[in-house]
DNA sequence: GCCACTTGATAGGACATACCTATCAACATT
DNA sequence: AATGTTGATAGGTATGTCCTATCAAGTGGC
């Protein structure tokens, strides 16, 4: 049995005429006759009573034609459904974001996203890197915004931007005296960290050579569960810390008693990438998302353009101009304007 | 799009594995891969996310697979429906019967029919010959029990039985004196007739040469609308009439004051046939019906066997023995036992 | 680290099926 | 009788589906 045959069937039933039905189906009359005959044999039921000058649907035929209509109706619904999924931007985009990025990045893009790509339904989830990668592998999320490179060849990345680290300490603190911060200052700073599992904690430890120092038992075991808590601990005078630039944006206004400045040392930034399964079929939505995200970043971060697979997506308005020339793979960052 | 492809689709979706799905569909894995790929291109939607070691249905795929299940479900219902129509005996058999036969024949066969062929749903309608032929042509009925041969090649007939005519007149009537009835007796009888349109009226007029007599204005215009009325008119002394044998069966018991005898003259019977469109596809139900009807007739009629297309239908119990040797095309009937 | 085994994709050829044109047989109309 | 209509049939072609053989990439055991 075949959907085509069923179409032929209802065409004949509607017209009680093989020739007209054939015309309607854009096939020749013998073709249609043959297919109807085949269908009748297959079903074991005579569907039409043919006489020389008329065709009449049999009683059994009436019932079967009615059912055939139901089949075709559902098949039609399937095609409409498929058509509604034609737009790769459409549908949910389940996006994992690390906790040290999510609360500072999402507010920047939610509104522009809804404005420019209303069909993208962003479903964010905030978890730590390891969890996100696990969930990515389990197809529970479609992509993740991570600050660490992913090695597995199963995954691919679109580098989005480099986010400098800022040194944060109480106003009344020895570091306030320093005109410029050096690596030596970092190496001996009284650093406060996030709990284990946060990639930010790892990165800060690496930048400040904390692994070596910890071996000497120098560092307190005091760990914060969020950047918010961390800042409060700094404000309370427990020590200093490094903060990613986007987090600085939001806290600078109302956190008093804190001194913050961007680190100008080499490799004192983290690279934020959009990571996804190599096999994820809706590249376009990721590319659109990445492009929109980059277009709505503040100047405190360094946007990375030039990812080969990023292209203007069909139907996308291209009114946003490139804000920056290529600054790819910069490990010795230029100075930049900054706010706050 | 094809129902086969949809089967492949749900097979893969159910197993998340091309090889197993192919096995389930009794095709090779490359075949299945190719068809799924074709389907994806046709629908313009990626249905499965394939990686080296796993297959996962995409979000769009989930929706489309669910719809595909609905299509297949309806298609399956169609096949079941067709299967339920496999038995050609099944379903309604819309049978037209002429009024001078219906009330006397149907009681004889309804119970045996229900007992032997419970799947046949007989839908009788009682109308005059012309109307029945019209309705037959309009496919409003499937067959008709008529007493007149039908000439059009569009229709075919199964001759069922010859029904003798009986002469009916009041006990106190000149004809009561006669030992035997001759053609001359008929030619001058004071005959009462059914209204125009009844084939019986035509036949009686022909047998009794009433057309010639009417030209002379001899006959009263008094016409009965039914055999029941006709008998009452005879009982009331308005005249005599001819009655078909099956009608005699039922009235003989309670109609008093009437004398009835079977005519022994040539051609004083009518031939009852089952008439149907040549193109009617369910021959079997007609043959089964004809055979059952013949098996349940009283001895007052002469059953006509030997119709070439009458055969024992599959599933039919053959416990009824032939009650009579062939008496086909007898125009000079043998004497027969008779009741009443 | 090597080798057997698994996965789905690809290539090329065999076969089945659906399609076409041309034609027929039966009937209706002119 | 001639013409036009109906659906069915015949024979050839093109498309589509299927197979086997093979590949590429990855997994797991030893």
XYZ file of C-alpha atoms (C1' of nucleotides) in Angstrom:
740
model
C 0.000 0.000 0.000
C 1.159 3.426 -0.891
C 0.117 6.980 -0.117
C 0.114 7.675 -3.833
C -2.360 4.874 -4.406
C -4.616 6.268 -1.712
C -4.528 9.645 -3.415
C -5.569 7.966 -6.642
C -8.297 6.172 -4.751
C -9.926 9.271 -3.304
C -9.520 11.097 -6.606
C -11.589 8.414 -8.334
C -14.053 8.262 -5.464
C -14.550 12.026 -5.578
C -15.163 12.106 -9.307
C -16.589 8.670 -10.050
C -14.546 8.951 -13.209
C -11.150 7.475 -14.016
C -10.195 9.940 -16.708
C -10.912 13.040 -14.641
C -9.235 11.519 -11.619
C -6.141 10.748 -13.711
C -6.075 14.324 -14.929
C -6.314 15.586 -11.369
C -3.428 13.343 -10.316
C -1.317 14.356 -13.318
C -0.983 10.814 -14.559
C -2.405 8.990 -17.529
C -5.658 7.147 -17.235
C -4.121 3.686 -17.752
C -1.659 4.359 -14.960
C -4.460 5.249 -12.595
C -6.575 2.280 -13.654
C -3.666 -0.044 -13.079
C -2.857 1.327 -9.662
C -6.459 1.146 -8.497
C -6.642 -2.421 -9.722
C -3.451 -3.243 -7.885
C -4.800 -1.652 -4.731
C -8.018 -3.635 -4.980
C -6.066 -6.860 -5.332
C -3.826 -5.955 -2.443
C -6.749 -5.142 -0.161
C -8.768 -8.066 -1.454
C -11.785 -5.818 -1.827
C -13.557 -4.492 -4.891
C -13.647 -0.723 -4.376
C -15.475 0.477 -7.462
C -18.265 -0.990 -9.480
C -17.355 -0.219 -13.046
C -19.847 -0.403 -15.826
C -19.336 0.834 -19.362
C -20.571 4.307 -18.669
C -20.262 4.866 -14.963
C -18.105 4.231 -11.931
C -19.698 3.869 -8.537
C -17.951 3.321 -5.237
C -19.030 0.087 -3.566
C -20.236 -0.029 0.022
C -16.906 -1.487 1.114
C -15.230 1.123 -1.062
C -17.022 3.964 0.715
C -15.713 2.820 4.075
C -12.205 2.305 2.771
C -12.150 5.628 0.943
C -13.207 7.356 4.164
C -10.331 5.675 5.963
C -7.970 6.542 3.121
C -8.915 10.172 3.605
C -7.951 9.863 7.233
C -4.569 8.415 6.315
C -3.914 11.173 3.822
C -5.019 13.776 6.311
C -2.447 12.539 8.818
C 0.212 12.331 6.126
C -0.567 15.893 5.152
C -0.255 16.942 8.762
C 3.162 15.289 8.799
C 4.320 17.331 5.843
C 3.030 20.528 7.392
C 4.812 19.580 10.577
C 8.008 19.048 8.623
C 7.547 22.370 6.894
C 7.149 24.065 10.257
C 10.552 22.631 11.181
C 12.166 23.850 7.969
C 13.568 26.907 9.666
C 16.577 25.585 11.582
C 16.320 28.567 13.902
C 12.891 27.472 15.017
C 12.373 25.398 18.104
C 14.087 25.205 21.457
C 17.801 25.865 21.751
C 18.890 24.216 24.976
C 21.946 26.124 26.043
C 24.135 25.301 29.001
C 26.076 28.195 30.526
C 28.656 28.106 33.269
C 27.633 29.897 36.493
C 30.424 32.501 36.327
C 29.164 33.653 32.967
C 25.420 33.051 32.909
C 24.104 35.846 35.172
C 26.274 38.465 33.455
C 25.956 37.371 29.847
C 22.318 36.318 29.503
C 20.872 39.718 30.460
C 22.876 41.199 27.613
C 21.426 38.976 24.912
C 17.929 37.903 25.905
C 16.223 41.016 24.672
C 18.163 41.389 21.398
C 17.616 37.679 20.767
C 13.885 37.964 21.173
C 13.854 41.018 18.963
C 15.997 39.697 16.166
C 15.220 35.971 16.269
C 11.826 35.622 17.896
C 11.607 32.061 16.577
C 14.565 30.916 18.665
C 13.328 29.672 22.020
C 16.388 29.810 24.237
C 16.271 27.356 27.115
C 19.293 28.130 29.321
C 20.579 25.952 32.102
C 23.324 26.971 34.484
C 25.773 24.269 35.477
C 29.465 23.698 35.828
C 31.637 22.707 32.933
C 31.886 18.988 33.636
C 28.142 18.632 34.033
C 27.480 20.574 30.878
C 29.805 18.390 28.837
C 28.129 15.302 30.246
C 24.701 16.622 29.407
C 25.898 17.629 25.955
C 26.966 14.033 25.353
C 23.578 12.821 26.570
C 21.764 15.163 24.146
C 20.135 16.868 27.097
C 21.427 20.216 25.896
C 22.258 21.334 22.382
C 25.242 23.534 23.137
C 27.162 25.109 25.997
C 28.949 28.357 26.677
C 32.212 27.299 28.285
C 35.398 29.022 29.305
C 37.616 25.993 28.741
C 38.623 24.330 25.481
C 37.090 20.894 24.898
C 39.463 18.269 23.589
C 37.138 15.459 22.522
C 36.752 15.282 18.753
C 33.089 14.566 19.307
C 32.640 18.260 20.034
C 33.308 21.449 18.173
C 33.650 25.035 19.304
C 32.979 28.507 18.054
C 35.335 30.903 19.924
C 33.259 33.924 20.882
C 35.297 36.337 22.921
C 38.180 36.707 25.309
C 37.133 37.936 28.718
C 39.906 39.682 30.709
C 40.270 39.111 34.414
C 40.066 41.967 36.800
C 41.790 42.136 40.114
C 39.392 42.911 42.957
C 40.436 43.817 46.487
C 39.205 46.013 49.316
C 39.920 49.721 49.010
C 42.000 49.488 52.105
C 44.405 46.842 50.986
C 48.145 46.750 50.305
C 47.502 46.224 46.561
C 45.758 49.597 46.401
C 49.161 51.195 46.728
C 50.427 49.561 43.543
C 50.374 51.625 40.357
C 50.499 48.501 38.173
C 49.938 44.880 39.033
C 52.705 42.433 38.222
C 52.825 38.649 38.131
C 54.691 38.754 41.422
C 51.788 40.623 42.979
C 49.431 37.909 41.837
C 51.693 35.119 42.973
C 51.568 36.271 46.546
C 48.062 37.723 46.672
C 45.680 36.618 49.407
C 43.308 35.078 46.889
C 39.792 33.879 47.555
C 38.378 31.217 45.229
C 35.151 29.648 44.117
C 34.406 26.077 45.174
C 35.951 23.213 43.281
C 34.473 22.424 39.917
C 34.212 25.996 38.771
C 36.544 26.432 35.844
C 37.114 29.996 36.976
C 38.675 28.741 40.197
C 41.056 26.546 38.220
C 42.012 29.374 35.916
C 42.636 31.819 38.733
C 44.736 29.238 40.533
C 46.757 28.736 37.406
C 47.288 32.440 36.762
C 48.363 33.055 40.337
C 50.386 29.858 40.663
C 48.217 28.749 43.503
C 48.871 25.051 43.019
C 52.463 25.519 44.064
C 51.506 27.744 46.956
C 48.791 25.402 48.118
C 51.273 22.613 48.371
C 52.809 24.800 51.014
C 49.466 25.112 52.806
C 49.513 28.811 52.318
C 45.954 29.305 51.136
C 42.816 29.249 53.225
C 40.230 26.583 52.523
C 37.584 29.251 52.402
C 35.759 28.833 49.083
C 32.740 30.722 47.744
C 29.847 29.053 45.963
C 29.199 32.026 43.680
C 30.826 35.179 42.448
C 28.325 37.175 44.446
C 29.427 35.477 47.648
C 33.022 35.832 46.629
C 32.665 39.583 46.261
C 31.024 39.873 49.619
C 33.923 37.969 51.138
C 36.334 40.359 49.453
C 34.332 43.373 50.613
C 34.421 41.924 54.137
C 38.172 41.992 53.953
C 38.866 38.243 53.742
C 41.151 38.753 50.781
C 41.274 39.619 47.073
C 40.225 37.787 43.942
C 40.098 37.826 40.145
C 36.814 38.591 38.475
C 35.875 38.098 34.828
C 35.156 41.341 32.993
C 31.435 40.789 32.414
C 30.903 40.252 36.131
C 32.693 43.528 36.774
C 30.192 45.304 34.563
C 27.287 44.588 36.850
C 28.898 44.811 40.270
C 30.964 47.954 39.795
C 28.026 50.279 40.269
C 26.804 49.242 43.682
C 29.640 47.411 45.308
C 31.412 49.970 47.431
C 34.584 49.603 49.280
C 36.083 47.586 46.415
C 38.930 48.454 44.082
C 38.884 46.821 40.637
C 41.205 47.031 37.674
C 41.778 45.012 34.553
C 44.890 42.890 34.542
C 47.306 43.872 31.814
C 49.472 40.783 32.111
C 49.774 38.067 29.443
C 47.189 35.276 29.500
C 45.046 36.937 32.127
C 41.809 36.321 30.338
C 39.556 33.384 29.613
C 38.251 32.402 26.207
C 34.512 31.885 26.019
C 33.415 29.427 23.339
C 30.169 27.973 22.133
C 30.635 24.202 22.314
C 28.354 21.719 20.574
C 28.290 18.165 19.334
C 29.953 17.757 15.975
C 26.824 15.975 14.816
C 24.347 18.626 15.946
C 22.305 19.284 12.827
C 21.123 22.832 13.432
C 24.409 24.686 12.906
C 22.533 27.713 11.686
C 20.859 28.414 14.966
C 24.222 28.256 16.712
C 25.815 30.545 14.190
C 22.973 33.011 14.473
C 23.185 32.820 18.236
C 26.929 33.332 18.231
C 26.757 36.286 15.903
C 24.007 37.959 17.926
C 25.893 37.328 21.118
C 29.062 38.875 19.759
C 27.141 41.884 18.506
C 25.830 42.642 21.966
C 28.964 42.409 24.068
C 30.377 45.403 25.902
C 33.790 46.760 25.003
C 35.337 45.249 28.105
C 35.708 41.943 26.271
C 37.540 41.193 23.044
C 35.224 39.721 20.442
C 36.753 36.997 18.273
C 35.561 37.110 14.696
C 36.645 35.087 11.753
C 35.366 31.695 12.723
C 35.144 30.030 9.351
C 31.696 28.557 9.724
C 30.049 31.780 10.882
C 28.002 33.140 8.034
C 25.055 35.372 7.544
C 22.011 33.210 7.921
C 19.162 33.441 5.471
C 16.425 35.706 6.727
C 18.746 37.447 9.103
C 18.912 41.211 9.056
C 22.503 42.284 8.591
C 22.251 45.748 10.071
C 24.837 45.121 12.757
C 28.266 46.167 11.552
C 31.415 44.425 12.548
C 32.576 46.262 15.622
C 36.121 45.130 15.493
C 38.767 43.803 13.158
C 40.054 40.301 13.587
C 41.861 39.801 16.876
C 42.072 36.087 16.701
C 44.471 34.109 18.875
C 45.735 37.156 20.665
C 47.549 36.124 23.791
C 49.102 39.520 24.378
C 46.075 41.736 24.425
C 46.059 45.314 23.186
C 44.741 47.983 25.453
C 41.089 48.666 25.075
C 38.548 51.246 26.139
C 36.639 50.176 29.115
C 33.712 51.383 31.074
C 33.054 51.420 34.819
C 6.767 10.305 0.937
C 5.927 6.700 1.374
C 4.378 4.552 4.050
C 7.392 2.247 3.820
C 9.708 5.140 4.562
C 7.638 6.043 7.600
C 7.915 2.467 8.821
C 11.672 2.714 8.435
C 11.580 6.000 10.289
C 9.789 4.708 13.373
C 11.903 1.567 13.349
C 15.046 3.660 13.640
C 13.440 5.980 16.176
C 12.383 3.036 18.323
C 15.829 1.458 18.322
C 18.163 4.414 17.859
C 20.137 2.000 15.722
C 20.181 1.642 11.945
C 21.352 -1.968 11.853
C 18.692 -3.270 14.233
C 16.011 -1.213 12.529
C 17.059 -2.620 9.150
C 16.856 -6.131 10.542
C 13.384 -5.418 11.880
C 12.276 -4.108 8.485
C 13.834 -7.060 6.665
C 16.055 -4.843 4.546
C 19.775 -4.245 4.484
C 21.274 -1.487 6.531
C 22.411 0.563 3.518
C 18.907 0.449 2.105
C 17.475 1.799 5.299
C 20.151 4.465 5.624
C 19.470 5.603 2.108
C 15.730 5.784 2.550
C 15.990 7.727 5.787
C 18.355 10.117 4.111
C 15.955 10.513 1.208
C 13.103 11.158 3.625
C 15.117 13.785 5.460
C 15.876 15.557 2.209
C 12.276 15.354 1.129
C 10.983 16.773 4.400
C 13.832 19.255 4.591
C 14.419 18.328 8.211
C 17.224 16.435 9.891
C 15.494 13.672 11.812
C 18.398 11.911 13.472
C 21.640 13.155 14.897
C 24.153 10.531 13.934
C 27.501 10.258 15.599
C 29.977 7.437 15.219
C 28.576 5.381 18.032
C 25.030 6.532 18.556
C 21.892 7.704 16.830
C 19.606 10.140 18.586
C 16.322 11.492 17.316
C 16.356 15.269 17.008
C 13.669 17.458 18.559
C 12.086 17.966 15.148
C 12.507 14.235 14.574
C 10.579 13.381 17.721
C 7.597 15.412 16.578
C 7.708 13.992 13.077
C 8.127 10.419 14.286
C 5.078 10.877 16.516
C 3.106 12.075 13.508
C 4.469 9.220 11.398
C 3.101 6.807 13.992
C -0.294 8.418 13.571
C -0.137 7.993 9.812
C 0.842 4.358 10.118
C -1.858 3.772 12.679
C -4.489 5.049 10.271
C -2.986 3.042 7.434
C -3.115 -0.040 9.607
C -6.752 0.668 10.384
C -7.361 0.849 6.656
C -5.904 -2.602 6.124
C -7.931 -4.016 8.966
C -11.001 -2.404 7.488
C -10.215 -3.995 4.137
C -9.719 -7.338 5.830
C -13.115 -7.006 7.477
C -14.588 -6.612 3.993
C -12.819 -9.667 2.665
C -15.883 -11.833 3.133
C -18.130 -10.900 0.208
C -21.137 -12.117 2.207
C -20.493 -9.533 4.857
C -22.218 -6.207 4.848
C -25.638 -5.025 3.794
C -27.450 -6.677 0.916
C -29.991 -4.157 -0.289
C -32.710 -6.214 -1.893
C -35.726 -4.871 -3.709
C -38.792 -7.101 -3.828
C -42.034 -6.579 -5.664
C -45.092 -6.113 -3.451
C -46.892 -9.227 -4.698
C -43.994 -11.355 -3.592
C -42.393 -9.652 -0.629
C -44.899 -10.348 2.162
C -45.156 -14.023 1.209
C -41.534 -14.769 0.432
C -39.578 -12.875 3.041
C -41.143 -14.655 6.017
C -39.949 -17.908 4.509
C -36.313 -16.936 4.304
C -35.521 -14.399 7.014
C -35.005 -16.919 9.765
C -33.015 -19.467 7.692
C -30.910 -16.597 6.374
C -30.050 -15.365 9.819
C -29.264 -18.886 10.919
C -27.119 -19.908 7.975
C -25.559 -16.579 6.952
C -25.630 -14.358 10.006
C -23.090 -12.062 8.350
C -25.514 -11.119 5.572
C -27.511 -8.077 6.610
C -30.552 -8.177 4.365
C -32.087 -4.741 3.783
C -35.328 -5.344 1.889
C -37.373 -2.670 0.180
C -40.755 -3.265 -1.347
C -41.475 -1.453 -4.591
C -42.873 -2.053 -8.001
C -40.790 -3.408 -10.836
C -40.100 -0.160 -12.653
C -39.021 1.598 -9.492
C -36.794 -1.291 -8.519
C -35.038 -1.309 -11.882
C -34.520 2.428 -11.618
C -33.088 2.125 -8.155
C -30.921 -0.763 -9.282
C -29.483 1.485 -11.966
C -28.874 4.203 -9.405
C -27.022 1.751 -7.137
C -29.596 2.369 -4.445
C -30.225 -1.344 -4.203
C -27.902 -4.238 -4.978
C -30.423 -6.666 -6.438
C -34.117 -7.188 -6.921
C -36.540 -10.079 -6.861
C -38.686 -9.567 -9.937
C -41.335 -11.530 -11.759
C -40.501 -10.129 -15.186
C -37.451 -10.715 -17.330
C -35.153 -7.713 -17.678
C -33.872 -7.074 -21.167
C -31.095 -4.532 -20.634
C -27.648 -6.109 -20.979
C -26.591 -3.993 -18.052
C -28.416 -6.447 -15.798
C -28.211 -10.148 -15.195
C -30.629 -12.594 -13.666
C -30.608 -15.756 -11.666
C -33.914 -17.575 -12.303
C -35.133 -18.837 -8.953
C -38.506 -20.486 -9.282
C -41.729 -20.601 -11.253
C -44.747 -19.600 -9.258
C -48.072 -20.935 -10.567
C -51.169 -18.786 -10.578
C -54.227 -19.851 -8.716
C -57.754 -18.968 -9.650
C -59.648 -17.382 -6.773
C -63.348 -16.709 -6.741
C -66.206 -16.707 -4.246
C -67.615 -20.066 -3.201
C -70.923 -19.043 -4.675
C -69.782 -18.267 -8.176
C -70.467 -19.763 -11.613
C -66.853 -20.988 -11.868
C -67.374 -23.205 -8.826
C -69.457 -25.448 -11.030
C -66.534 -26.134 -13.364
C -64.554 -29.321 -12.872
C -61.550 -27.939 -14.741
C -60.702 -24.415 -15.780
C -60.061 -23.768 -19.452
C -58.582 -20.815 -21.277
C -62.105 -19.902 -22.379
C -63.141 -19.667 -18.714
C -60.321 -17.238 -18.076
C -61.020 -15.202 -21.166
C -64.488 -14.348 -19.969
C -63.954 -14.282 -16.210
C -65.022 -11.244 -14.175
C -61.456 -10.454 -13.196
C -60.353 -8.009 -10.554
C -56.863 -6.537 -10.898
C -54.191 -4.720 -8.950
C -53.506 -1.094 -9.757
C -51.362 -0.208 -12.720
C -47.661 -0.734 -12.349
C -47.901 -4.076 -10.647
C -46.377 -6.649 -12.922
C -48.873 -9.142 -11.610
C -51.708 -7.087 -13.060
C -50.029 -7.087 -16.467
C -49.445 -10.821 -16.354
C -53.003 -11.613 -15.352
C -54.290 -9.333 -18.094
C -52.126 -11.148 -20.568
C -53.147 -14.617 -19.450
C -56.820 -13.706 -19.548
C -56.604 -11.646 -22.738
C -57.877 -8.620 -20.915
C -56.302 -6.081 -23.242
C -58.626 -7.127 -26.041
C -61.593 -7.171 -23.757
C -60.760 -3.809 -22.241
C -60.833 -2.270 -25.654
C -64.477 -3.213 -25.628
C -64.999 -1.450 -22.285
C -65.984 -4.708 -20.710
C -63.936 -4.528 -17.532
C -64.622 -2.432 -14.465
C -62.054 0.182 -13.499
C -62.024 -1.136 -9.963
C -58.364 -1.824 -9.065
C -56.875 -3.008 -5.776
C -53.716 -1.553 -4.293
C -52.633 -4.803 -2.707
C -53.327 -8.532 -2.874
C -54.925 -8.324 0.534
C -57.403 -5.743 -0.717
C -57.928 -7.738 -3.855
C -58.898 -10.825 -1.883
C -61.302 -8.875 0.222
C -62.904 -7.566 -2.945
C -63.218 -11.125 -4.248
C -64.667 -12.311 -0.947
C -67.150 -9.453 -1.135
C -68.359 -10.869 -4.442
C -66.968 -8.181 -6.775
C -65.393 -10.796 -9.010
C -62.608 -13.348 -9.290
C -58.833 -13.057 -9.679
C -55.560 -14.893 -10.138
C -53.254 -15.201 -7.160
C -49.612 -16.284 -7.127
C -48.982 -19.549 -5.308
C -46.979 -18.136 -2.400
C -49.796 -15.705 -1.606
C -52.192 -18.635 -1.570
C -50.073 -20.297 1.074
C -50.770 -17.636 3.646
C -54.346 -16.662 2.891
C -55.855 -20.114 2.402
C -56.157 -20.804 6.097
C -58.237 -17.885 7.217
C -59.998 -16.571 4.174
C -63.417 -18.195 4.120
C -65.975 -18.056 1.411
C -63.237 -18.320 -1.245
C -62.557 -21.143 -3.677
C -58.953 -21.476 -4.897
C -57.305 -23.884 -7.301
C -54.039 -23.981 -9.171
C -54.315 -23.311 -12.886
C -53.157 -26.251 -14.986
C -53.018 -24.353 -18.239
C -49.810 -23.553 -20.159
C -47.908 -20.422 -19.165
C -50.045 -19.758 -16.109
C -47.147 -19.053 -13.833
C -44.673 -16.281 -13.318
C -40.927 -16.704 -13.177
C -39.254 -15.124 -10.181
C -35.637 -14.079 -10.779
C -32.931 -12.393 -8.817
C -31.861 -9.432 -10.951
C -28.639 -7.493 -10.399
C -26.243 -5.224 -12.204
C -23.789 -7.100 -14.357
C -21.032 -5.135 -12.653
C -22.109 -5.864 -9.083
C -18.933 -7.202 -7.498
C -20.346 -9.368 -4.735
C -21.714 -12.248 -6.804
C -21.132 -14.625 -3.974
C -23.631 -13.039 -1.654
C -26.258 -13.212 -4.378
C -25.507 -16.819 -5.110
C -25.637 -17.708 -1.447
C -28.896 -15.810 -1.106
C -30.407 -17.493 -4.161
C -29.427 -20.933 -2.999
C -30.818 -20.375 0.480
C -34.015 -18.947 -0.941
C -34.526 -21.947 -3.203
C -33.887 -24.330 -0.345
C -36.671 -22.802 1.700
C -39.511 -22.679 -0.796
C -42.698 -24.682 -0.373
C -43.637 -27.400 -2.850
C -46.278 -25.165 -4.441
C -43.601 -23.508 -6.561
C -41.181 -25.088 -8.990
C -37.582 -24.385 -8.055
C -35.270 -23.765 -11.001
C -31.825 -25.201 -10.489
C -28.917 -25.386 -12.808
C -28.053 -21.735 -13.135
C -24.485 -22.003 -14.223
C -23.021 -19.440 -11.841
C -24.701 -20.861 -8.745
C -22.091 -22.723 -6.784
C -21.552 -23.788 -3.259
C -19.981 -20.836 -1.504
C -17.006 -21.303 0.715
C -17.979 -21.581 4.337
C -21.495 -22.677 3.531
C -22.870 -25.799 5.143
C -24.202 -28.140 2.496
C -26.681 -30.052 4.616
C -29.698 -29.103 2.524
C -30.350 -31.743 -0.117
C -31.748 -30.960 -3.506
C -35.484 -31.280 -3.076
C -36.306 -31.686 -6.704
C -34.866 -32.806 -10.000
C -34.357 -30.259 -12.704
C -37.610 -28.840 -14.043
C -36.098 -26.101 -16.067
C -38.018 -24.316 -18.796
C -41.137 -26.279 -18.267
C -44.021 -24.546 -19.912
C -46.410 -27.451 -19.554
C -46.155 -28.147 -15.885
C -46.480 -31.600 -14.348
C -49.023 -32.098 -11.663
C -47.739 -31.471 -8.244
C -48.786 -32.094 -4.710
C -50.316 -29.096 -3.218
C -51.429 -28.019 0.125
C -54.518 -26.019 1.223
C 49.728 -0.610 20.790
C 47.489 -3.970 17.797
C 43.623 -6.422 15.950
C 38.979 -7.873 15.690
C 34.468 -5.977 15.839
C 31.107 -2.353 15.708
C 28.923 1.682 13.774
C 26.625 4.181 9.660
C 27.855 5.881 4.830
C 29.001 5.066 -0.033
C 29.321 2.796 -4.795
C 27.622 0.137 -8.477
C 24.674 -3.115 -10.456
C 20.177 -6.009 -10.479
C 15.504 -5.978 -10.220
C 10.779 -4.231 -9.519
C 7.555 -0.866 -10.154
C 5.210 3.047 -11.985
C 4.799 5.497 -15.876
C 3.986 6.550 -20.707
C 1.878 5.986 -25.624
C -0.855 3.363 -28.539
C -4.632 0.599 -28.920
C -8.838 -2.010 -27.879
C -13.742 -3.229 -26.742
C -18.125 -1.695 -25.449
C -21.368 1.562 -25.419
C -23.840 6.231 -26.314
C -24.840 9.721 -29.364
C -25.405 11.878 -33.805
C -23.433 3.746 -39.801
C -20.034 7.184 -37.981
C -18.154 9.495 -34.109
C -17.004 10.180 -29.340
C -16.875 8.419 -24.807
C -15.730 5.123 -21.288
C -12.192 2.088 -18.780
C -8.972 -1.945 -19.849
C -4.882 -3.904 -22.066
C -0.076 -4.284 -24.187
C 4.662 -3.163 -24.575
C 8.553 -0.278 -23.722
C 11.029 3.111 -20.710
C 12.558 5.471 -16.608
C 12.694 5.866 -11.983
C 13.285 3.930 -7.612
C 14.404 0.396 -4.382
C 17.121 -3.160 -3.155
C 21.225 -5.888 -2.765
C 26.435 -6.961 -2.038
C 30.801 -5.192 -1.336
C 33.413 -1.815 0.676
C 34.817 2.211 3.370
C 35.861 5.275 7.368
C 35.813 5.936 12.065
C 35.539 4.394 16.557
C 35.391 0.790 20.518
C 37.140 -2.780 23.313
C 40.014 -6.799 24.500
C 44.483 -8.681 24.890
